[in-house]
Every structure is written in C-alpha cells, then in structure tokens.
PDB file of C-alpha atoms in Angstrom:
ATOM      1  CA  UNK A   1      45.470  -9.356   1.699  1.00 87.00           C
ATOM      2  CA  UNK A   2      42.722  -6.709   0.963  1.00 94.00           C
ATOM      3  CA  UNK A   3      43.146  -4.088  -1.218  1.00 97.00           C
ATOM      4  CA  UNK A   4      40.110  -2.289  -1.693  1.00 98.00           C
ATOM      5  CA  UNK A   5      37.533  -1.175   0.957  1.00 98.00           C
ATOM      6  CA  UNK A   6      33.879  -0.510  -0.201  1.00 98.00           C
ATOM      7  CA  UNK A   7      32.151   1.534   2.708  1.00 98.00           C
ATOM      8  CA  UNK A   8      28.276   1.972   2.951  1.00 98.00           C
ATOM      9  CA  UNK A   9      28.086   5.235   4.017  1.00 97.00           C
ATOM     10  CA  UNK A  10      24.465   6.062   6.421  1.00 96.00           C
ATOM     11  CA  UNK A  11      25.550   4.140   9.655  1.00 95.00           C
ATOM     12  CA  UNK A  12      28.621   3.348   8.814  1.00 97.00           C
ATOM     13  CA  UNK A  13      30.525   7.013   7.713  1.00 97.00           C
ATOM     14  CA  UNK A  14      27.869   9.134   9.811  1.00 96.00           C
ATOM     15  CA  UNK A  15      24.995   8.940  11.835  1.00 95.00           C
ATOM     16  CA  UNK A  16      22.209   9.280   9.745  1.00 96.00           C
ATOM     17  CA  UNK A  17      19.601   6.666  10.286  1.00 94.00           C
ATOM     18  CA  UNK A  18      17.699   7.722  12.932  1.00 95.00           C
ATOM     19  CA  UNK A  19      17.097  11.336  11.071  1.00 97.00           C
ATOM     20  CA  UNK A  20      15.888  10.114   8.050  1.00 96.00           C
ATOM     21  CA  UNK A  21      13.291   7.626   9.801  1.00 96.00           C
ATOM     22  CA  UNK A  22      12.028  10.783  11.802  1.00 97.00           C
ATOM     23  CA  UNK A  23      11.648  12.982   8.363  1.00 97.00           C
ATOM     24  CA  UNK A  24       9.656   9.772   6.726  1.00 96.00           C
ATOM     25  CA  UNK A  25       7.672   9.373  10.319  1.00 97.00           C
ATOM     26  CA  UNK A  26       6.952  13.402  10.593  1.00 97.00           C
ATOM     27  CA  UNK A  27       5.615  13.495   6.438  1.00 97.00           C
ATOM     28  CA  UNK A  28       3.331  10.081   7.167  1.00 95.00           C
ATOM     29  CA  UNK A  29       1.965  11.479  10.163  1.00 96.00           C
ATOM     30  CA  UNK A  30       1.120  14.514   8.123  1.00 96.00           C
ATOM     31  CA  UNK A  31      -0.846  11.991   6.043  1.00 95.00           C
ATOM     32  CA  UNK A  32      -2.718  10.867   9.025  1.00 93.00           C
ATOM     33  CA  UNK A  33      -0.520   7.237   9.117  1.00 93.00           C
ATOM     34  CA  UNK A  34       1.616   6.466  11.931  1.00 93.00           C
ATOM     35  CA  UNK A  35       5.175   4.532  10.843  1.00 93.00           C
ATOM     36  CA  UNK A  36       6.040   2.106  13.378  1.00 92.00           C
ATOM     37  CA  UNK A  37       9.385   2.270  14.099  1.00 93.00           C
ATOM     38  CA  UNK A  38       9.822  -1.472  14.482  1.00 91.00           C
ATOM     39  CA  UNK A  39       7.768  -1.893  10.832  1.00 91.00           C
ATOM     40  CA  UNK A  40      10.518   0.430   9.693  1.00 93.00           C
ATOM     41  CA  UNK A  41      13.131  -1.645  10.459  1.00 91.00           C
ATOM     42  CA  UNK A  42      11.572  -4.532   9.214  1.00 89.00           C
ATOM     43  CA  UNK A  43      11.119  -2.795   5.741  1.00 89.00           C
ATOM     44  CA  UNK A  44      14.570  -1.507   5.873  1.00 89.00           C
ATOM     45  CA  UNK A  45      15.802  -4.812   6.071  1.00 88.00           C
ATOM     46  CA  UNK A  46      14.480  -5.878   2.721  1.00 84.00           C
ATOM     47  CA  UNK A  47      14.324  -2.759   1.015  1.00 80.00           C
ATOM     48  CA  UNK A  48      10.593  -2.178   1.187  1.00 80.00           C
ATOM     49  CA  UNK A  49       8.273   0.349   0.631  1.00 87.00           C
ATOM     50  CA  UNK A  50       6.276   2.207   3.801  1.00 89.00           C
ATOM     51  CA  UNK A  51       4.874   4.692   1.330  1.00 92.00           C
ATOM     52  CA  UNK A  52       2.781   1.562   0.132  1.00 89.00           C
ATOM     53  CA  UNK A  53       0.968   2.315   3.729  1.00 88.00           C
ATOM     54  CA  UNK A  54      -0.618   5.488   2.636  1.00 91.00           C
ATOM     55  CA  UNK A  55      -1.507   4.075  -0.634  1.00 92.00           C
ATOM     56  CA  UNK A  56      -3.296   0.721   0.938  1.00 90.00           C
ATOM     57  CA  UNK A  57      -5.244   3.519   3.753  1.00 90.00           C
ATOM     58  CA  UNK A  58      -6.747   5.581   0.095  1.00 92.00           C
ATOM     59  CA  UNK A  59      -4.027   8.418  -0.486  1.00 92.00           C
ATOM     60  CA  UNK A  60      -3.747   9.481  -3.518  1.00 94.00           C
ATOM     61  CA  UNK A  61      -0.159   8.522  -5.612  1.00 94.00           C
ATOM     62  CA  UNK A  62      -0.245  12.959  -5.773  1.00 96.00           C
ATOM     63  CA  UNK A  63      -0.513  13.464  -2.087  1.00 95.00           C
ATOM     64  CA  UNK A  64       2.005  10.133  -1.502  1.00 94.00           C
ATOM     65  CA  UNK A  65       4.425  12.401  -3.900  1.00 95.00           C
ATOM     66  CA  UNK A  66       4.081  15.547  -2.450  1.00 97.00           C
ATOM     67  CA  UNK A  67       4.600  13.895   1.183  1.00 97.00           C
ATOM     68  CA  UNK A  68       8.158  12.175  -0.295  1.00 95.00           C
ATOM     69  CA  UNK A  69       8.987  15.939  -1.204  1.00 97.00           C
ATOM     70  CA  UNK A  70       8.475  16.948   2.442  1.00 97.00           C
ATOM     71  CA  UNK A  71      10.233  14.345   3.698  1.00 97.00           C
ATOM     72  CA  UNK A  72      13.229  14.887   1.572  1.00 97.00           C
ATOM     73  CA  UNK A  73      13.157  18.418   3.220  1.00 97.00           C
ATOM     74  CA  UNK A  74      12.374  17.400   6.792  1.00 98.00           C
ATOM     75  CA  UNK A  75      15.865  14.896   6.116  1.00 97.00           C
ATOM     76  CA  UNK A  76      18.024  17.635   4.683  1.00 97.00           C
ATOM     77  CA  UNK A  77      16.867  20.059   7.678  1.00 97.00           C
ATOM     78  CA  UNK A  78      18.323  17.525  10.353  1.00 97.00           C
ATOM     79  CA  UNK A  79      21.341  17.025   8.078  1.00 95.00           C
ATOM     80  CA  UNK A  80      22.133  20.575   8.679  1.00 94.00           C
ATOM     81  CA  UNK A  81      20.747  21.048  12.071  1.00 95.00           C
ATOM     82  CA  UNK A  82      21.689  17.520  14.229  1.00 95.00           C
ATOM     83  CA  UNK A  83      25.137  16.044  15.084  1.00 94.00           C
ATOM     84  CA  UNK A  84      25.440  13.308  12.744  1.00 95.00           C
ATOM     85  CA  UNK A  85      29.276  13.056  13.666  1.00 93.00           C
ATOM     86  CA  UNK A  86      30.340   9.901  14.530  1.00 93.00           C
ATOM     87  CA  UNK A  87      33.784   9.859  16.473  1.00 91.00           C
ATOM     88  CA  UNK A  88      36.737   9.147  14.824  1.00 92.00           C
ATOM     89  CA  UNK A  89      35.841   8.162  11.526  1.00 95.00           C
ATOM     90  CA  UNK A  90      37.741  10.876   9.944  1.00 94.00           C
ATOM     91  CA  UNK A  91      41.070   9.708  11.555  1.00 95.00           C
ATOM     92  CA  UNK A  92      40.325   5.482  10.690  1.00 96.00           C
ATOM     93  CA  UNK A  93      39.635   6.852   7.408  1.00 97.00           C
ATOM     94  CA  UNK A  94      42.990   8.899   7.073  1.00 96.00           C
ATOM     95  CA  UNK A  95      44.984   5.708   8.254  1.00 96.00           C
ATOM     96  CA  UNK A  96      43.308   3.599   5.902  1.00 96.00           C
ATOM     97  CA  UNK A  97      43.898   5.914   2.973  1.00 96.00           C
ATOM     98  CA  UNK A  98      47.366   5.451   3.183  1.00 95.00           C
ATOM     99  CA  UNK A  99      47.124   1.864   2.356  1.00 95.00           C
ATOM    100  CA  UNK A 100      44.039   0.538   0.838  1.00 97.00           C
ATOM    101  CA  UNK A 101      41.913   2.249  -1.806  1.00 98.00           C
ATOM    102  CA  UNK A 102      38.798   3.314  -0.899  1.00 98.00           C
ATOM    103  CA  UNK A 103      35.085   4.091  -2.034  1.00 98.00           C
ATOM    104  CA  UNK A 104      31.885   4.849  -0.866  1.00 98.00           C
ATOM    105  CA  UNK A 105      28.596   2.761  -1.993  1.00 98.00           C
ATOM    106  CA  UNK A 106      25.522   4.357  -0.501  1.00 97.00           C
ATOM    107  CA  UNK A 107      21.877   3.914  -1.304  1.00 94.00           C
ATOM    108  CA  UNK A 108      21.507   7.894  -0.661  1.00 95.00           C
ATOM    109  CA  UNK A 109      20.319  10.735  -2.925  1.00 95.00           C
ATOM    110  CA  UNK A 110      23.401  12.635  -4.409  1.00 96.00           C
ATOM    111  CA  UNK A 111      21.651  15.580  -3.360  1.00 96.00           C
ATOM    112  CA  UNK A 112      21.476  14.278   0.286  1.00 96.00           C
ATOM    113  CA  UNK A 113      25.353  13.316   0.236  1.00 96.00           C
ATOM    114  CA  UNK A 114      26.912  16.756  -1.468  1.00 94.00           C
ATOM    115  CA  UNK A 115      24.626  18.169   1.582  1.00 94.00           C
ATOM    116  CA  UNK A 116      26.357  16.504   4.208  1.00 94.00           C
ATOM    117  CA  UNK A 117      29.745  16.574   3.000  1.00 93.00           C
ATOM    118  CA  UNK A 118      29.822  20.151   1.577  1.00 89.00           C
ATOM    119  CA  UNK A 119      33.211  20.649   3.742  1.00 80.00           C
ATOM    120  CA  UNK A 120      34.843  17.073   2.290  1.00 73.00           C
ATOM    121  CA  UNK A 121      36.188  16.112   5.135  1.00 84.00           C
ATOM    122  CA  UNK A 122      35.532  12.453   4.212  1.00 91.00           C
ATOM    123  CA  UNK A 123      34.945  12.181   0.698  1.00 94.00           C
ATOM    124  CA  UNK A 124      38.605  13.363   0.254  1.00 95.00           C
ATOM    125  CA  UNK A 125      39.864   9.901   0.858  1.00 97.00           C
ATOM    126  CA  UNK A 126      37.386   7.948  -1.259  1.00 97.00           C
ATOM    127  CA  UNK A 127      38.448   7.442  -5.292  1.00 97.00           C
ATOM    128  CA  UNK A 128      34.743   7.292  -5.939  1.00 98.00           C
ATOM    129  CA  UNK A 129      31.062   8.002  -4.359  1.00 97.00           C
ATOM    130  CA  UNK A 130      28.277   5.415  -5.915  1.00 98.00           C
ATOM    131  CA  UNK A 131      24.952   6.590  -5.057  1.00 98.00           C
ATOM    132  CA  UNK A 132      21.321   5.695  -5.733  1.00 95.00           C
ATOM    133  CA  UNK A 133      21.901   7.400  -9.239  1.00 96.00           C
ATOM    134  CA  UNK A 134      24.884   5.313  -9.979  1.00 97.00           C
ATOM    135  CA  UNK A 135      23.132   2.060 -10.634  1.00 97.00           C
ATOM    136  CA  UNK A 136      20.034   0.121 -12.102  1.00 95.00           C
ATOM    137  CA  UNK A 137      18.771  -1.368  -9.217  1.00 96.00           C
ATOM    138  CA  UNK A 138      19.288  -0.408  -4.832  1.00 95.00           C
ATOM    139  CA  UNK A 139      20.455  -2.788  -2.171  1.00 96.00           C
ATOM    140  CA  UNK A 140      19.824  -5.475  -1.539  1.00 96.00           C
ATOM    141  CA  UNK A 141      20.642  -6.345  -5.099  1.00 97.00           C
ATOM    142  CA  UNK A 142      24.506  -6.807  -5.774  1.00 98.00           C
ATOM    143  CA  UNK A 143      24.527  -3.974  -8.699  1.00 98.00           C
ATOM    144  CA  UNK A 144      25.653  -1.719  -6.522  1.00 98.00           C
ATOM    145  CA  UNK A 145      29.132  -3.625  -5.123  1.00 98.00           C
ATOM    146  CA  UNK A 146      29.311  -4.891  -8.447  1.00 98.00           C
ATOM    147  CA  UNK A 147      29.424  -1.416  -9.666  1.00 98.00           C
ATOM    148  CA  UNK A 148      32.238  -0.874  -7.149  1.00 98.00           C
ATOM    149  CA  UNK A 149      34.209  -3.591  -8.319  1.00 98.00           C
ATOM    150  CA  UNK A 150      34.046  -2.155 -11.896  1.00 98.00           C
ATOM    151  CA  UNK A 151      35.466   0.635 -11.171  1.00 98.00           C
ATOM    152  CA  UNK A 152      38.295  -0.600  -8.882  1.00 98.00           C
ATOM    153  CA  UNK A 153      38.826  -3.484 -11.669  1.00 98.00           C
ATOM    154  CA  UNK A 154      39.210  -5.373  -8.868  1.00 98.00           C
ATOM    155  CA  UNK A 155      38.327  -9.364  -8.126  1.00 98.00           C
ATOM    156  CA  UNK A 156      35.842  -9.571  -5.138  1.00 98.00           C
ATOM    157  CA  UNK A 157      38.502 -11.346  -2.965  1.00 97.00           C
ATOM    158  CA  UNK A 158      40.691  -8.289  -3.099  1.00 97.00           C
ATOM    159  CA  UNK A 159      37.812  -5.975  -1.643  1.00 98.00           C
ATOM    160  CA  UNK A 160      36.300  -5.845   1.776  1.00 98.00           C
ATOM    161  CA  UNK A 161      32.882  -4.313   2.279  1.00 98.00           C
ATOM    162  CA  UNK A 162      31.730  -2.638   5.746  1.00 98.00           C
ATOM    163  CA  UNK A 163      27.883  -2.258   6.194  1.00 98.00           C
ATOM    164  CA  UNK A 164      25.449  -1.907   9.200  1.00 97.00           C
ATOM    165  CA  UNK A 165      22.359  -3.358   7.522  1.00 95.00           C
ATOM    166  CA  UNK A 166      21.069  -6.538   6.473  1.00 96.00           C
ATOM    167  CA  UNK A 167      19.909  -4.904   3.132  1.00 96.00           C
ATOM    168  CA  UNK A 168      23.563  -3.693   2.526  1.00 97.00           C
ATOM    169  CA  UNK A 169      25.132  -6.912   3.694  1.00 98.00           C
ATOM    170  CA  UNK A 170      22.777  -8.985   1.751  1.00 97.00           C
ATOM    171  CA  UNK A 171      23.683  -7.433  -1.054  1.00 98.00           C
ATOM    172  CA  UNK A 172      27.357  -7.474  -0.406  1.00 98.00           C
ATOM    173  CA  UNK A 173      27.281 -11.063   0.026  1.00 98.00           C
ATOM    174  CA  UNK A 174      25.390 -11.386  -3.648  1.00 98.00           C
ATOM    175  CA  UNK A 175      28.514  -9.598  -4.569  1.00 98.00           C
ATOM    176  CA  UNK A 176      30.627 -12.147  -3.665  1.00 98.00           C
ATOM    177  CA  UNK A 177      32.727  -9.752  -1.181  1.00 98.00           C
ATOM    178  CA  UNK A 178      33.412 -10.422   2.097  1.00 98.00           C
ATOM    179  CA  UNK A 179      31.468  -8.050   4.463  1.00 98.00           C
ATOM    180  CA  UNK A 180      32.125  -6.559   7.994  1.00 98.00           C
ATOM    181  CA  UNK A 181      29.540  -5.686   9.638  1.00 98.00           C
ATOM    182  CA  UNK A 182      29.841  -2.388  11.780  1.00 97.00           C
ATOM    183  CA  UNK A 183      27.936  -2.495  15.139  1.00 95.00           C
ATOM    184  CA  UNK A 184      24.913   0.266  14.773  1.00 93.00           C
ATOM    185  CA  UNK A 185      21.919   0.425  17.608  1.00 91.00           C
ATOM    186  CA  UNK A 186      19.879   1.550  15.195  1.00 91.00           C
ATOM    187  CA  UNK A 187      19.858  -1.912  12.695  1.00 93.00           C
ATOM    188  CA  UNK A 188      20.589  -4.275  15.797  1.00 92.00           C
ATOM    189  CA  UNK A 189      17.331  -6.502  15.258  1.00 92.00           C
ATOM    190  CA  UNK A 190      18.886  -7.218  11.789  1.00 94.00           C
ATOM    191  CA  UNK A 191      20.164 -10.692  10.854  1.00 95.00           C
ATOM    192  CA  UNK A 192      23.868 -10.437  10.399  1.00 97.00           C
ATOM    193  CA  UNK A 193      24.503 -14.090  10.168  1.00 97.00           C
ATOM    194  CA  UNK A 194      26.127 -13.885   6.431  1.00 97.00           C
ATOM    195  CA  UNK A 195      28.689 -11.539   7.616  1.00 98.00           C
ATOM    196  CA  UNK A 196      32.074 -12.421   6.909  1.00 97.00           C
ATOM    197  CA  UNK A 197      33.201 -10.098  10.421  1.00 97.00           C
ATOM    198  CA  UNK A 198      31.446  -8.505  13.052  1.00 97.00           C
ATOM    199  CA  UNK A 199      33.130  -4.965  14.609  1.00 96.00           C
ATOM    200  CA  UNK A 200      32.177  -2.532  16.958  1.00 95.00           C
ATOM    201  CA  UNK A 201      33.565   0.407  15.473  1.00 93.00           C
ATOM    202  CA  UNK A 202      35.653   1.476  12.740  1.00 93.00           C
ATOM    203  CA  UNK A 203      39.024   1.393  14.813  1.00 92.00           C
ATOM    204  CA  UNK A 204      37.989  -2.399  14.919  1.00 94.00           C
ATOM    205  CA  UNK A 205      38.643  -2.581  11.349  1.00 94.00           C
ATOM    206  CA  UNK A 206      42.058  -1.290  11.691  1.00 87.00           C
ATOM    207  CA  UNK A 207      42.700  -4.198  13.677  1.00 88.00           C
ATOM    208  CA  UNK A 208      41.033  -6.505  11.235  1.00 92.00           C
ATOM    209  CA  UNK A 209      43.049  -5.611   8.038  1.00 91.00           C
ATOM    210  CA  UNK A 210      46.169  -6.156  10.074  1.00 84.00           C
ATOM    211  CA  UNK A 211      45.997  -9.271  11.700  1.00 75.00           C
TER     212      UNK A 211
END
C-alpha cells in the first residue's frame, strides 16, 4: 500500500503548459525565430534547450538573456490573467490528504509557483514544494524524486508519482517509483510506455490507490 504521493505540478495540479509555451513562442518571435510547437514538444520531452535556436540563427547570449526575462513576464502575465483551473483537483487533493502524505515536485521557478498559488488553496495539503531551486540537476534526471524521497524518508515502493510528461516520468522511473501518468492533450505525442498506470484524471487516482 502507498503511502506517499509525489505530484508534478504544471499539467498535473493546474493548467499551465500551454501558457508558458505561448510566453517562450511570443519572446522568440520577438527575436525574429518562430518556435514550432511540435519542436517544442519534442524538446520538452528530453529537457532541451529552444533558446539554443536563437543562438545557432547569430543572437547574441545578451539579447537570448534579455528575451528569457520577457518571457518570464509574458508567463507570469497569463498566470494572472488565464484560467489555469483545472476541475476538481482541489477536492481529489482534500480526499487524498486525509490519507496519504503528499508533496509537490515541479521543475517551475519558485517565483512562478508563490505566483500562482498566492491564495494556497493547494499547497495547503502538500508537506513540501520542491522546485527548480531545490535540486542540482531538472527532470529528467531522478534528483528531483530522489529529493522527495529524502524528505519523506521514505523507500520508493511506498511512494507513487503522478506526471503528464515523458521528461517527468522518465525521471520518476530513474527514481525507482512507480509513476501514473495523468492524461494531458497538451504532452499526448509523448512516450508513456514506462508508466507504471495510465489515468484520465485525478479522480482516476482515487480509484487507483483503492483498489
């Protein structure tokens, strides 16, 4: 039986995704590149690098910077502005809390996070918040489920992680923790064959835990 449930949090906890590939799409096209949404997805995958675009077409490392600044503030504008709700989290999440402990692993800023959860509405039932500050290396490396672990002190067959990536499953799996992988629209080309589970929602995993 699982005791511990590791949640990625873009996808997963809200609907993000989408928002932060238009703020990366609007600051490239600024730079005169156009970001394929498709070569997006195949970056995301991995972890990559689009910036790496502008660099290979003769931008300057300055005017790559000062683009990543403008993205960060085109993202935190549609954080504020855009419904990034997505139904019924909050109430999985509240059911959960009452018998599993919980925590959030995310590859996003801190600054990004405290932004979208200023009213903690979902925070409130997580022991812990891991992000991209909290450990030496990003998905798809295991350091950050590992980091999880550590602070659960808890074996990796007592956890469950839930992802909507193949980045974050990948690096669930290097974890050794079983993964469930949460159906997203947005990641759907992504290989999910290492996933322990497949769901469509959260309620799904509700069902999961219990069976």
């Amino acid at each position: 039986m699982k005791k511990f449930i590791l949640f990625d949090h873009d996808g997963v906890l809200v609907e993000t995704e989408m928002w932060y590939f238009c703020a990366n799409e609007k600051a490239m096209q600024e730079l005169g590149i156009r970001l394929d949404l498709d070569y997006y997805l195949e970056l995301m995958k991995h972890g990559g690098n689009w910036w790496e675009l502008a660099l290979e077409q003769g931008v300057s490392l300055d005017e790559v910077n000062r683009a990543r600044e403008r993205r960060s503030r085109y993202y935190q504008h549609y954080l504020q502005t855009e419904n990034i709700t997505i139904h019924g989290v909050e109430e999985v999440l509240s059911d959960l809390s009452q018998h599993y402990r919980m925590g959030i692993v995310t590859t996003s800023r801190r600054v990004d996070f405290e932004l979208i959860h200023r009213n903690d509405r979902i925070t409130r039932f997580m022991e812990f918040v891991l992000c991209e500050e909290d450990y030496p290396r990003a998905k798809p490396h295991p350091d950050p489920y590992l980091k999880g672990l550590q602070l659960f002190n808890a074996h990796p067959d007592d956890a469950i992680v839930i992802e909507d990536s193949q980045r974050g499953l990948t690096s669930a799996v290097a974890a050794g923790i079983e993964c469930a992988v949460v159906k997203n629209n947005f990641t759907l080309s992504h290989d999910f064959s290492a996933a322990t589970y497949r769901i469509d929602s959260l309620e799904d995993l509700q069902r999961l835990l219990t069976r």
